[in-house]
Coordinates of C-alpha atoms and ligand atoms in Angstrom, one line a residue:
X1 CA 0.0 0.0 0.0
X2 CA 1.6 2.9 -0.9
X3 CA 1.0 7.0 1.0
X4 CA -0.2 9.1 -1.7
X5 CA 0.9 12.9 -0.4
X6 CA -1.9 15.0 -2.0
X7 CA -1.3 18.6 -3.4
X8 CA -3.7 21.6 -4.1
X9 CA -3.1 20.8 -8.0
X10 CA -4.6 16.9 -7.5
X11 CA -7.7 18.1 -6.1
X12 CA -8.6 20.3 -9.2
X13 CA -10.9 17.6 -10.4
X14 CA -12.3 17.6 -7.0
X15 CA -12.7 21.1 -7.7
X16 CA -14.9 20.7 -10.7
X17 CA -17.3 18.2 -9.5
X18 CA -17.6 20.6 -6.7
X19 CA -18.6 23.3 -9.2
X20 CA -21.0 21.2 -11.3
X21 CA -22.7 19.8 -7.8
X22 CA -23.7 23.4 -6.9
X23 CA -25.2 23.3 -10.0
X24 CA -26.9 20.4 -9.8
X25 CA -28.3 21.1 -6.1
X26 CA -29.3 24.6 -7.1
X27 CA -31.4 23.4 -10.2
X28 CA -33.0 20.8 -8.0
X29 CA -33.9 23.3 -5.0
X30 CA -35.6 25.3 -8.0
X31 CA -37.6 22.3 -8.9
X32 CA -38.4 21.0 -5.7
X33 CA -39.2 25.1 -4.4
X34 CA -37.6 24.1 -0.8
X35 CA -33.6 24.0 0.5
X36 CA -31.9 20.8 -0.6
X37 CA -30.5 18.9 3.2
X38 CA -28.2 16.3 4.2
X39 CA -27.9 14.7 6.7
X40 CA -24.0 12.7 7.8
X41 CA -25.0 9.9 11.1
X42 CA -21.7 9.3 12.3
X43 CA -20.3 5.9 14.4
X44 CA -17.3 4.8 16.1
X45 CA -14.5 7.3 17.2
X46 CA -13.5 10.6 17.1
X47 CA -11.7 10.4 14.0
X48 CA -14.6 9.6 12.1
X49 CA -16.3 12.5 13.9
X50 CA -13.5 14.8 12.8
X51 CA -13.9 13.1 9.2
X52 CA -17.6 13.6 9.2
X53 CA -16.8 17.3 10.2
X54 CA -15.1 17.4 6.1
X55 CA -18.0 15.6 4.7
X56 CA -20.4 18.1 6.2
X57 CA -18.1 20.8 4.6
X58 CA -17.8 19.3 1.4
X59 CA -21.8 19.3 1.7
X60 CA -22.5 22.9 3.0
X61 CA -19.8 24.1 -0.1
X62 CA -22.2 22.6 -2.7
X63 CA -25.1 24.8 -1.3
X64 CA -27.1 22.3 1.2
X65 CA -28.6 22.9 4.2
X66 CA -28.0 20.4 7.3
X67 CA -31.1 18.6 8.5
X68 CA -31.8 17.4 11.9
X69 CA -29.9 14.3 13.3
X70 CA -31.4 11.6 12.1
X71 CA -34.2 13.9 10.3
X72 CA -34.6 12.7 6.5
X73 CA -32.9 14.2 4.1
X74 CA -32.1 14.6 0.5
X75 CA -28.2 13.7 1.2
X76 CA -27.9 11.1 3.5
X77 CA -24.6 9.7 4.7
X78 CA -23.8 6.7 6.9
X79 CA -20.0 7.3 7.9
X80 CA -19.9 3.6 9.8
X81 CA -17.4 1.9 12.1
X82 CA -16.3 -1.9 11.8
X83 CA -14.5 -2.2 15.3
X84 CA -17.4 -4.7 16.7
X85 CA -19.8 -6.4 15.5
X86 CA -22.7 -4.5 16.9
X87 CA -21.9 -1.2 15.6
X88 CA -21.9 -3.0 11.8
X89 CA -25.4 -4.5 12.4
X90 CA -26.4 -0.6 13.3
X91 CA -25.8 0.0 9.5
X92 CA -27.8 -2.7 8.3
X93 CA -30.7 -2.0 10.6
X94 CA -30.6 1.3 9.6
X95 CA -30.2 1.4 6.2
X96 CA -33.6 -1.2 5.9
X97 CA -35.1 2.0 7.6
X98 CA -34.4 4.5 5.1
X99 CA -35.4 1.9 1.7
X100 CA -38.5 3.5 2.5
X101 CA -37.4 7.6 1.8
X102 CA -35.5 6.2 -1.2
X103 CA -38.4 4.9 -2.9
X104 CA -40.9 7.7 -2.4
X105 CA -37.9 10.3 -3.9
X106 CA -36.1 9.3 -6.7
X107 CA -34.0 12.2 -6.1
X108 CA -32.4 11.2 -3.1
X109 CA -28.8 10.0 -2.1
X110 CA -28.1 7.4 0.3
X111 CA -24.2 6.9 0.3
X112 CA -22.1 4.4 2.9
X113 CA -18.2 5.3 3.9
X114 CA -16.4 4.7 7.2
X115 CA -14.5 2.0 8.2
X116 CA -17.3 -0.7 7.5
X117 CA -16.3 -0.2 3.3
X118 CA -12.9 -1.6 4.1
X119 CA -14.0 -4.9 4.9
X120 CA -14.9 -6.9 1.7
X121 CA -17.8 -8.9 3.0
X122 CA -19.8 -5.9 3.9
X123 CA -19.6 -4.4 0.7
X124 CA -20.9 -7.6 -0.6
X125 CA -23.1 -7.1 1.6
X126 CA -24.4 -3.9 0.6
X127 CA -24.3 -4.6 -3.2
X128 CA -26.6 -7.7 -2.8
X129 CA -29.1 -6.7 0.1
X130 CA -28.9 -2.5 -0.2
X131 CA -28.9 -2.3 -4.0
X132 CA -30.7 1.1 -4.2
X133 CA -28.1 2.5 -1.7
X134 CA -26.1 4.9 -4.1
X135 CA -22.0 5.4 -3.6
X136 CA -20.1 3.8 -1.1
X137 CA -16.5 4.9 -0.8
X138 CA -14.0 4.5 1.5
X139 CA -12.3 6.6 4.2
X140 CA -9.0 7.0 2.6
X141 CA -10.5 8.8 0.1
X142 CA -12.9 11.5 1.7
X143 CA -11.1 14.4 -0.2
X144 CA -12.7 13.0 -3.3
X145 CA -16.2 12.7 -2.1
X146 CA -17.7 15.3 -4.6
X147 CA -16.2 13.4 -7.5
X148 CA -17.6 10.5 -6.4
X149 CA -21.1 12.1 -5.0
X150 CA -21.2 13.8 -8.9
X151 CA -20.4 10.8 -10.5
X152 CA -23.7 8.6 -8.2
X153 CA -25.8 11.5 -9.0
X154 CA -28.5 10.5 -11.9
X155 CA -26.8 6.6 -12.3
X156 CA -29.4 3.8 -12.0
X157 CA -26.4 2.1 -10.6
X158 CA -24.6 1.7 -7.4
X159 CA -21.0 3.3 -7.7
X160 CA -18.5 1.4 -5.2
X161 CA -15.0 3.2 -4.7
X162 CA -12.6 1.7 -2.4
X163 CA -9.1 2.2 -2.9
X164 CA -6.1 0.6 -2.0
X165 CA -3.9 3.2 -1.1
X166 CA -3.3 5.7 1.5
X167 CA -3.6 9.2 0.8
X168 CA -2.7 11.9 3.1
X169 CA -4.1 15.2 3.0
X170 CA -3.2 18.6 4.4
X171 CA -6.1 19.5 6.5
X172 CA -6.3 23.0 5.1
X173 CA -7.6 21.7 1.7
X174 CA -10.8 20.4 2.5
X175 CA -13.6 22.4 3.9
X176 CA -14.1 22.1 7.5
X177 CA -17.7 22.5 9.5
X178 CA -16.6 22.3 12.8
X179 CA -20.1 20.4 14.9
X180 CA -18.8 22.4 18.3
X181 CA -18.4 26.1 18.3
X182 CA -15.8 25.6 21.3
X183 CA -14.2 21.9 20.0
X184 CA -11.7 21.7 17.1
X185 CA -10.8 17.6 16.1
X186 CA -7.5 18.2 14.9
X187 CA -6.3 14.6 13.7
X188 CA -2.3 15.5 13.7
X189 CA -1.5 11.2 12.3
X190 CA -3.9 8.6 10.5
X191 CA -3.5 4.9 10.7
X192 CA -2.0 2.2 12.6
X193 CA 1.2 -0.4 12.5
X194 CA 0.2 -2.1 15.5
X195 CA -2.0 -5.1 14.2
X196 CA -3.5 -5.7 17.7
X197 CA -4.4 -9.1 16.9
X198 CA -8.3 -8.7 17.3
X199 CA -8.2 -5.2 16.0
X200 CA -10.2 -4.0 12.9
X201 CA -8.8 -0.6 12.8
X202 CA -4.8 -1.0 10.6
X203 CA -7.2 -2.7 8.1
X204 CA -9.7 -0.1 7.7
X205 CA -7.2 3.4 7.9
X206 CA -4.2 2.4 6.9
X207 CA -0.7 2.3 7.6
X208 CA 0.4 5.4 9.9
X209 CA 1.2 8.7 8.5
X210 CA 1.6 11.8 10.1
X211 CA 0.7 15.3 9.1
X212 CA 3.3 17.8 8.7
X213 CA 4.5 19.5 11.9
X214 CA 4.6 23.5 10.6
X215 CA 0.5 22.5 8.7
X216 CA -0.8 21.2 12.0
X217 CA 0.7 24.2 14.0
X218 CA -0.7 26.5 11.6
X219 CA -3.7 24.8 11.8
X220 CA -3.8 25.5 15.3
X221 CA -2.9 29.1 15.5
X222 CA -5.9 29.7 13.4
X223 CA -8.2 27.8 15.5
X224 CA -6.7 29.8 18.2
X225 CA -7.2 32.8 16.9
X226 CA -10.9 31.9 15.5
X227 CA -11.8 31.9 19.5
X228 CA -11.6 28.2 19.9
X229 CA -11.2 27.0 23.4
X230 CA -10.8 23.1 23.0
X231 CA -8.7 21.8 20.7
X232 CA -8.9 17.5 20.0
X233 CA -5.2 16.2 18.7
X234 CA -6.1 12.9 17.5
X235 CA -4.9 9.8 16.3
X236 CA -5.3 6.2 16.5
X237 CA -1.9 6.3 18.5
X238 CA -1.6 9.5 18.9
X239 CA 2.0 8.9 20.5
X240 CA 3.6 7.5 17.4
X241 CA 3.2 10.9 15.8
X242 CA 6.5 11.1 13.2
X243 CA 6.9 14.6 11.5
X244 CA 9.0 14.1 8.3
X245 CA 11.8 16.4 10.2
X246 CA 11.9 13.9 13.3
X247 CA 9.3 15.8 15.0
X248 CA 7.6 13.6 17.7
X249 CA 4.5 13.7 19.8
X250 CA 5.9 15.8 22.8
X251 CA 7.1 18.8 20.4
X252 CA 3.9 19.2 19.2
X253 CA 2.3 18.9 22.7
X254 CA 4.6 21.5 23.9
X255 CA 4.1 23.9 20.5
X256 CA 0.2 23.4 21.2
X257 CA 0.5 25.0 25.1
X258 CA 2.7 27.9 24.0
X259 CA -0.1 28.6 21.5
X260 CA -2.4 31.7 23.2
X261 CA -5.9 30.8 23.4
X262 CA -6.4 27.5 23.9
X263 CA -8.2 26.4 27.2
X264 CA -8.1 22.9 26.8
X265 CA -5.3 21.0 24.8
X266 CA -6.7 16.9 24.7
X267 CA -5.0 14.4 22.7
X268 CA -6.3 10.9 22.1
X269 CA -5.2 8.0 22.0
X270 CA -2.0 7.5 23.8
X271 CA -0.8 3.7 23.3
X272 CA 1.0 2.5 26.2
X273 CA 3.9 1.3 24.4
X274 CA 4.6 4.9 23.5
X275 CA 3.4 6.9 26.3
X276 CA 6.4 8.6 28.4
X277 CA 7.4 10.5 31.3
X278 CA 8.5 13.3 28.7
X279 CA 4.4 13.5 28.0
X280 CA 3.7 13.2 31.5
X281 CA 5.5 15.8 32.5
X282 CA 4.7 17.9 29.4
X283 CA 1.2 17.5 30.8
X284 CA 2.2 18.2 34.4
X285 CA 3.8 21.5 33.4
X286 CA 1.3 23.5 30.9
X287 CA -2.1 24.4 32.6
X288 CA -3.9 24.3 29.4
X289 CA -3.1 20.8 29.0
X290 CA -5.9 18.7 30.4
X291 CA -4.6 16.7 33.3
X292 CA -6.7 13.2 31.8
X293 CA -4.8 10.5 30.3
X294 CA -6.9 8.0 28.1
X295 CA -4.6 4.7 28.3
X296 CA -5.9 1.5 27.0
X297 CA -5.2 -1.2 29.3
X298 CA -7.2 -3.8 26.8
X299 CA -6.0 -6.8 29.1
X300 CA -4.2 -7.2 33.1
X301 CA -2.6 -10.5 32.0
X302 CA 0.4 -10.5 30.3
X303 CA 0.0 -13.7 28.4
X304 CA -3.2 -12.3 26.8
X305 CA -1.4 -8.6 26.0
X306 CA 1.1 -11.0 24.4
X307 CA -1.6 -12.8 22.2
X308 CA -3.1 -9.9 21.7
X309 CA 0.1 -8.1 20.1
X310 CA 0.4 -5.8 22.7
X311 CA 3.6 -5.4 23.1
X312 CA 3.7 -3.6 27.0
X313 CA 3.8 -5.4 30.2
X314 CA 1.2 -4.9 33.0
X315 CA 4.2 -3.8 35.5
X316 CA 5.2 -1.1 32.8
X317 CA 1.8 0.1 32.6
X318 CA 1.6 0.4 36.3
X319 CA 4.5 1.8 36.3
X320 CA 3.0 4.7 34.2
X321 CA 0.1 5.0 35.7
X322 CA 2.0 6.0 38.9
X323 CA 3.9 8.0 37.4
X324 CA 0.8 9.7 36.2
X325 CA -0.9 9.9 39.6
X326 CA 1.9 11.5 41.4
X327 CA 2.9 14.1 38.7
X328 CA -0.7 14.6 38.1
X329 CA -2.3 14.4 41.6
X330 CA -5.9 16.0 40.8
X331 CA -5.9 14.5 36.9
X332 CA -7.8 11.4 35.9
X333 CA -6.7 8.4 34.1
X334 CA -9.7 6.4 31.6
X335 CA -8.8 3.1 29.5
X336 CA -10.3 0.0 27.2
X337 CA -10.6 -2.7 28.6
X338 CA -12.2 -5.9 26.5
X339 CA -13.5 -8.8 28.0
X340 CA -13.3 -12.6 26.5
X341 CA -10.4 -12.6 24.6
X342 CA -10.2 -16.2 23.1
X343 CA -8.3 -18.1 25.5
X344 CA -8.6 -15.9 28.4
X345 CA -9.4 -18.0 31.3
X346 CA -10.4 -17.0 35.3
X347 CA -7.0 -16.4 36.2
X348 CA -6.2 -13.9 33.3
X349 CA -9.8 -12.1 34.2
X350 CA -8.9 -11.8 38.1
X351 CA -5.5 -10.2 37.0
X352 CA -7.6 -7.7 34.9
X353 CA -9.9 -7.1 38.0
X354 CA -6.9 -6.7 40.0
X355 CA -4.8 -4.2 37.9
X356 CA -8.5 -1.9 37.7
X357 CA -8.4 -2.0 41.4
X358 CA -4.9 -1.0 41.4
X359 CA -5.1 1.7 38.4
X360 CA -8.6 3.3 39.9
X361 CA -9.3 4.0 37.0
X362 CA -11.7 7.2 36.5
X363 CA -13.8 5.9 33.5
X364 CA -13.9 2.8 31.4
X365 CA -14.7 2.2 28.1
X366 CA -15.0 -2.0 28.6
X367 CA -15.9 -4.2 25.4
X368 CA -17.4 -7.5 24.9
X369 CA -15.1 -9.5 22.6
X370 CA -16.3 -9.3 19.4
X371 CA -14.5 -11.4 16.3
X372 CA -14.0 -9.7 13.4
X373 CA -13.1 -11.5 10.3
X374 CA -9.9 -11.2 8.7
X375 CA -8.0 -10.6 12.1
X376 CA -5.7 -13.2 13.8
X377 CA -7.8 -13.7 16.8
X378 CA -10.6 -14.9 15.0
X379 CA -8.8 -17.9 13.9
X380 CA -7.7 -18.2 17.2
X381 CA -9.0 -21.4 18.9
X382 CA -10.8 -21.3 22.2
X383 CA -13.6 -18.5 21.8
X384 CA -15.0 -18.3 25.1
X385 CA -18.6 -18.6 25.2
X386 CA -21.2 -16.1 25.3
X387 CA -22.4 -16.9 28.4
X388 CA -19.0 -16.8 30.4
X389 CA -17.9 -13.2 29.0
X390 CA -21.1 -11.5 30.1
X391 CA -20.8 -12.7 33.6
X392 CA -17.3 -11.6 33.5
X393 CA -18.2 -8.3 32.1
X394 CA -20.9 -7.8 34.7
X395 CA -18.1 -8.5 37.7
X396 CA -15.6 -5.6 35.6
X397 CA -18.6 -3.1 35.3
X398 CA -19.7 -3.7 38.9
X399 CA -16.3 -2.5 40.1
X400 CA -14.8 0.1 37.5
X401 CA -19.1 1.7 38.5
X402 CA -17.7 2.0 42.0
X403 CA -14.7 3.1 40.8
X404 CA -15.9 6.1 38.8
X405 CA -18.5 7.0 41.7
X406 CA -15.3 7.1 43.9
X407 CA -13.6 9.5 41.5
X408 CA -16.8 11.6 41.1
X409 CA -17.1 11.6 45.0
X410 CA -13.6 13.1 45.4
X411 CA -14.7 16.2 43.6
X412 CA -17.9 17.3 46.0
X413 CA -17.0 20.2 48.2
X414 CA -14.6 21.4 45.7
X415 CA -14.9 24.3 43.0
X416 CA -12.9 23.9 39.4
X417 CA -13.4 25.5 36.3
X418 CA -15.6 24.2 33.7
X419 CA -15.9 24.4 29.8
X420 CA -19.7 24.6 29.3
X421 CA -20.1 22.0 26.8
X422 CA -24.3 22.7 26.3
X423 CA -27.2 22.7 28.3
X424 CA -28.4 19.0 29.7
X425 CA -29.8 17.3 27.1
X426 CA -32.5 15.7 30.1
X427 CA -33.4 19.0 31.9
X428 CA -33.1 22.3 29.9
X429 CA -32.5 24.6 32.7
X430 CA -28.8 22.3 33.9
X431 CA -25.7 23.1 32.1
X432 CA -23.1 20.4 31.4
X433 CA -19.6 21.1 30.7
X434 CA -16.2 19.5 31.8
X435 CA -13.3 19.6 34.1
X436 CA -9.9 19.8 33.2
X437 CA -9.7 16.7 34.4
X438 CA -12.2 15.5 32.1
X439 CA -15.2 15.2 34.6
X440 CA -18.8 15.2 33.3
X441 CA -19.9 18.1 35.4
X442 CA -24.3 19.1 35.8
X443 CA -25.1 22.2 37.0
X444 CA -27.5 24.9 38.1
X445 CA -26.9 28.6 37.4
X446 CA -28.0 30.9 40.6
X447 CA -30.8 33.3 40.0
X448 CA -28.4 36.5 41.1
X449 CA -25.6 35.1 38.0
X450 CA -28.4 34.7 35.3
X451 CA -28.3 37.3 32.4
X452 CA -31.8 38.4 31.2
X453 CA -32.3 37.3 27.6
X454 CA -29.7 34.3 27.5
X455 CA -30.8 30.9 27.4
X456 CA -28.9 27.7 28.2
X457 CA -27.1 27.5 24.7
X458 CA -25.6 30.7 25.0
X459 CA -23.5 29.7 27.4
X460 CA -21.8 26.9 25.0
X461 CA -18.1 27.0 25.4
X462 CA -17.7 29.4 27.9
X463 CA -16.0 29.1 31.1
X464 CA -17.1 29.5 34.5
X465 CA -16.6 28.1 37.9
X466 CA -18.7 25.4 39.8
X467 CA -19.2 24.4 42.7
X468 CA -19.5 20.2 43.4
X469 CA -22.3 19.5 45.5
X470 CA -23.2 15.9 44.6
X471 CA -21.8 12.7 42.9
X472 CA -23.4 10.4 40.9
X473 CA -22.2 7.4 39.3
X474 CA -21.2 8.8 35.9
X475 CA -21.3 12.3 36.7
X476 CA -20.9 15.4 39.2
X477 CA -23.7 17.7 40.3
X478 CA -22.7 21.4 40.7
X479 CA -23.4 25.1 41.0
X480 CA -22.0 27.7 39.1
X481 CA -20.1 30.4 41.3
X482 CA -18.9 32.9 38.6
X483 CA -19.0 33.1 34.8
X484 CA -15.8 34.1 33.2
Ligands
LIG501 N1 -6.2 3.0 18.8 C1 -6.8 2.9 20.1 C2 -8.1 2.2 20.1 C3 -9.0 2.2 18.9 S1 -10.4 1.1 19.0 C4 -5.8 2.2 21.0 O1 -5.1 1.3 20.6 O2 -5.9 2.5 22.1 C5 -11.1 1.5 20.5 C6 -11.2 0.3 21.4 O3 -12.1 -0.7 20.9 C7 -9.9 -0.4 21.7 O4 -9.1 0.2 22.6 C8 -10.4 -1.8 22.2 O5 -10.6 -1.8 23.6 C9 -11.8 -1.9 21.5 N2 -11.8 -2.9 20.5 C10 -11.1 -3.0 19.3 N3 -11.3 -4.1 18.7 C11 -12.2 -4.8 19.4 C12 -12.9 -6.1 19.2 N4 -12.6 -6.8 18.2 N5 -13.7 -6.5 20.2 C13 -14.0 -5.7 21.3 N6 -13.4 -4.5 21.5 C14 -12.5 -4.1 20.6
LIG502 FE1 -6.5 -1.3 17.0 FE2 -4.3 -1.8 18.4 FE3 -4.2 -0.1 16.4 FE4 -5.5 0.6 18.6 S1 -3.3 0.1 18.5 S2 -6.2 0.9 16.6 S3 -6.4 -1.4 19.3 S4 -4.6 -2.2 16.2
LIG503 FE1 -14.5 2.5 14.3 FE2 -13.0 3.2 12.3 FE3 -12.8 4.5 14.6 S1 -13.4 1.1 13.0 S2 -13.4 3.1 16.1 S3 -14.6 4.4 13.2 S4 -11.2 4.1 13.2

């Protein structure tokens, strides 16, 4: 597979379909005498989130209007993930549901990217039991989306467009429609080397490749200056980061905190073969860096790490942790952690138990085993049964739960400062917003800080101080005590 560098001179084509879309669209909002809408539903990680943020810009450049979430549309986009089973069957249960819309309107586009259109079987799949679903193209190639969107539009046919190469693609050439007013995804590398052995993921993005140092930190200083707060530096190892002058992770981590502006510096995912005290104490030293470290554990036994190809022992992980809690005594730590690896037995499960007891963890993102095909651990022998890795998982859940209370607990009686996120999507008068630490925080404002003629969403992405009054198990209750 070989990295295809794109330039501003290979996207003139891109540029052209671009041109004849608005066309296109315009002519049909004449003839259909309303706005033409899309609509791009988004699983699986943040980097398809930040990729969906491009394909909503591609869309709002050919003149359409975005429709509700899940709202139908004349443009609708499934941007799928692959990394378990259960998100895939999401697709197909959705994508029954809009055969419907398809057939009353003629007019309209259903298109399938993501992750899912790297695995051969589901485009199969979608060819022989979704025939009137339009273009499906890969993630690689999301740059070339109108040429692709242009070239479905008026076929009888399904158009299919999965490459085999990796392309990488200076940020600053696609059109960007950032979903947060406050929150820029900033992927800084793409891909992964690591083969995990039940891992999706290197099959469906790619070798790794990073992005040039100077583009991402230019990148950056416009965010900065366009009055974002929060700024997302992503990448399936996030760590790995290689600039093409021997840049690493930490430069950038230490050029993004000298950058004026930013609130909150995050950066996701941090593979614990690569993690270091250099990082550590990068985030220990800059107080715009948040003090949470997301660090996949995947596994307390060593011998399943090792058949998992992760190459990290639990003592070394420990061993950062600690390092972690010491230099960063307020911060929080979150991980992965999946459950029912084949040939994981009671023994390897108590280890797991025990290094989640050790690590405290904050939060947990755990995971049912799931095989996915064309990865070595589905060919592994000695699946373990259904039965035995939900009663396992229900022992993990029941601790990490009292483990993330404990967390949330420490913080009552306290007052931090909070990034107001939105207003509660449950009650409409309760803010919600985040710690530095990464804390889900709900809270009131008092009548004698309210500002006649603002409502709750005004307040996104500004800062203000709360008090902790209450914890709940995945969550803090608060007051604010002064807006910024
Ligand atoms: N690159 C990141 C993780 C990306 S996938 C990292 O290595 O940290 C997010 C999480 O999904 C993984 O950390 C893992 O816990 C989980 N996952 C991946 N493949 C899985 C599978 N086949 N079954 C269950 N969980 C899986
Ligand atoms: Fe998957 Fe492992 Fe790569 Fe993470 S590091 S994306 S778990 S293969
Ligand atoms: Fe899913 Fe692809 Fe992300 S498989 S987790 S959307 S990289």
């Amino acid at each position: 597979m070989a990295v295809i560098r794109v330039n501003p001179e290979d996207l003139r084509e891109r540029d052209l379909a671009l041109k004849e879309l608005v066309e296109y669209f315009q002519a049909l909002k004449a003839s259909k005498g309303r706005d033409i809408t899309y609509n791009v539903r988004t699983y699986g990680c943040q980097l398809n989130e930040s990729d969906s943020e491009k394909l909503c810009g591609m869309l709002q450049s050919m003149g359409l209007k975005e429709a509700r979430e899940d709202a139908p549309a004349d443009v609708i986009i499934f941007n799928t993930c692959a990394v378990r089973e259960n998100a895939e069957d999401r697709l197909f249960g959705n994508l029954g549901i809009v055969k419907a819309d398809k057939k009353s309107d003629k007019d309209k586009i259903i298109a399938v990217c993501g992750c899912m259109t790297k695995v051969p079987e589901n485009v199969e799949k979608i060819k022989k039991s979704f025939p009137y679903v339009d273009l499906v193209f890969d993630p690689q190639q999301l740059h070339l989306f109108p040429v692709f969107l242009r070239d479905a539009v008026g076929r009888k046919k399904q158009l299919v467009n999965i490459s085999a190469e990796d392309y990488i693609v200076d940020d600053s050439l696609v059109p960007i429609m950032r979903k947060r007013k406050f929150r820029a995804l900033v992927p800084i590398m793409y891909g992964c080397n690591n083969f995990c052995t039940y891992c999706i993921v290197p099959y469906a993005r790619g070798r790794e490749r990073s992005r040039d140092m100077s583009e991402i930190i230019d990148e950056l200083n416009k965010l900065a200056s366009q009055g974002y707060k929060e700024v997302m530096l992503l990448g399936q190892n996030v760590n790995s980061y290689k600039g093409s002058n021997g840049e690493r992770f930490p430069d950038i981590l230490e050029a993004a905190s000298k950058i004026d502006g930013f609130n909150r510096i995050r950066f996701m995912s941090s593979h614990p073969k690569d993690i270091s005290t250099e990082i550590v104490d990068i985030v220990s030293s800059n107080p715009n860096i948040e003090t949470h470290l997301h660090l996949p554990l995947q596994s307390g036994s060593d011998r399943i790490l090792k058949l998992m190809n992760r190459p990290y022992n639990i003592e070394d992980y420990l061993k950062t942790v600690h390092y972690f809690r010491e230099k960063v005594p307020h911060g929080s730590i979150s991980t992965d952690i999946i459950v029912g690896f084949p040939g994981e037995t009671e023994e390897d499960f108590a280890c797991t138990l025990d290094v989640v007891k050790e690590c405290e963890f904050d939060s947990a993102f755990t995971f049912q085993y799931s095989k996915r095909p064309g990865t070595k651990a589905a060919l592994m022998e000695d699946q373990i049964p259904h039965d035995v890795v939900t009663e396992r998982f229900g022992r993990l859940l029941a601790i990490q739960n009292d483990l993330a209370y404990k967390s949330n607990l420490a913080k009552v009686g306290k007052t931090e400062e909070i990034l107001i996120e939105g207003r509660s999507s449950t009650a409409p008068d309760i803010l919600t917003g985040r710690t530095l630490s990464n804390h889900l925080v709900n809270f009131t404002i008092p009548e004698e800080l309210k500002v006649e003629g603002r409502s709750a969403d005004d307040y996104e992405g500004m800062l203000c101080d709360v008090k902790f009054t209450n914890a709940r198990p995945y969550s803090v209750d608060g007051e604010m005590v002064r807006l910024k």
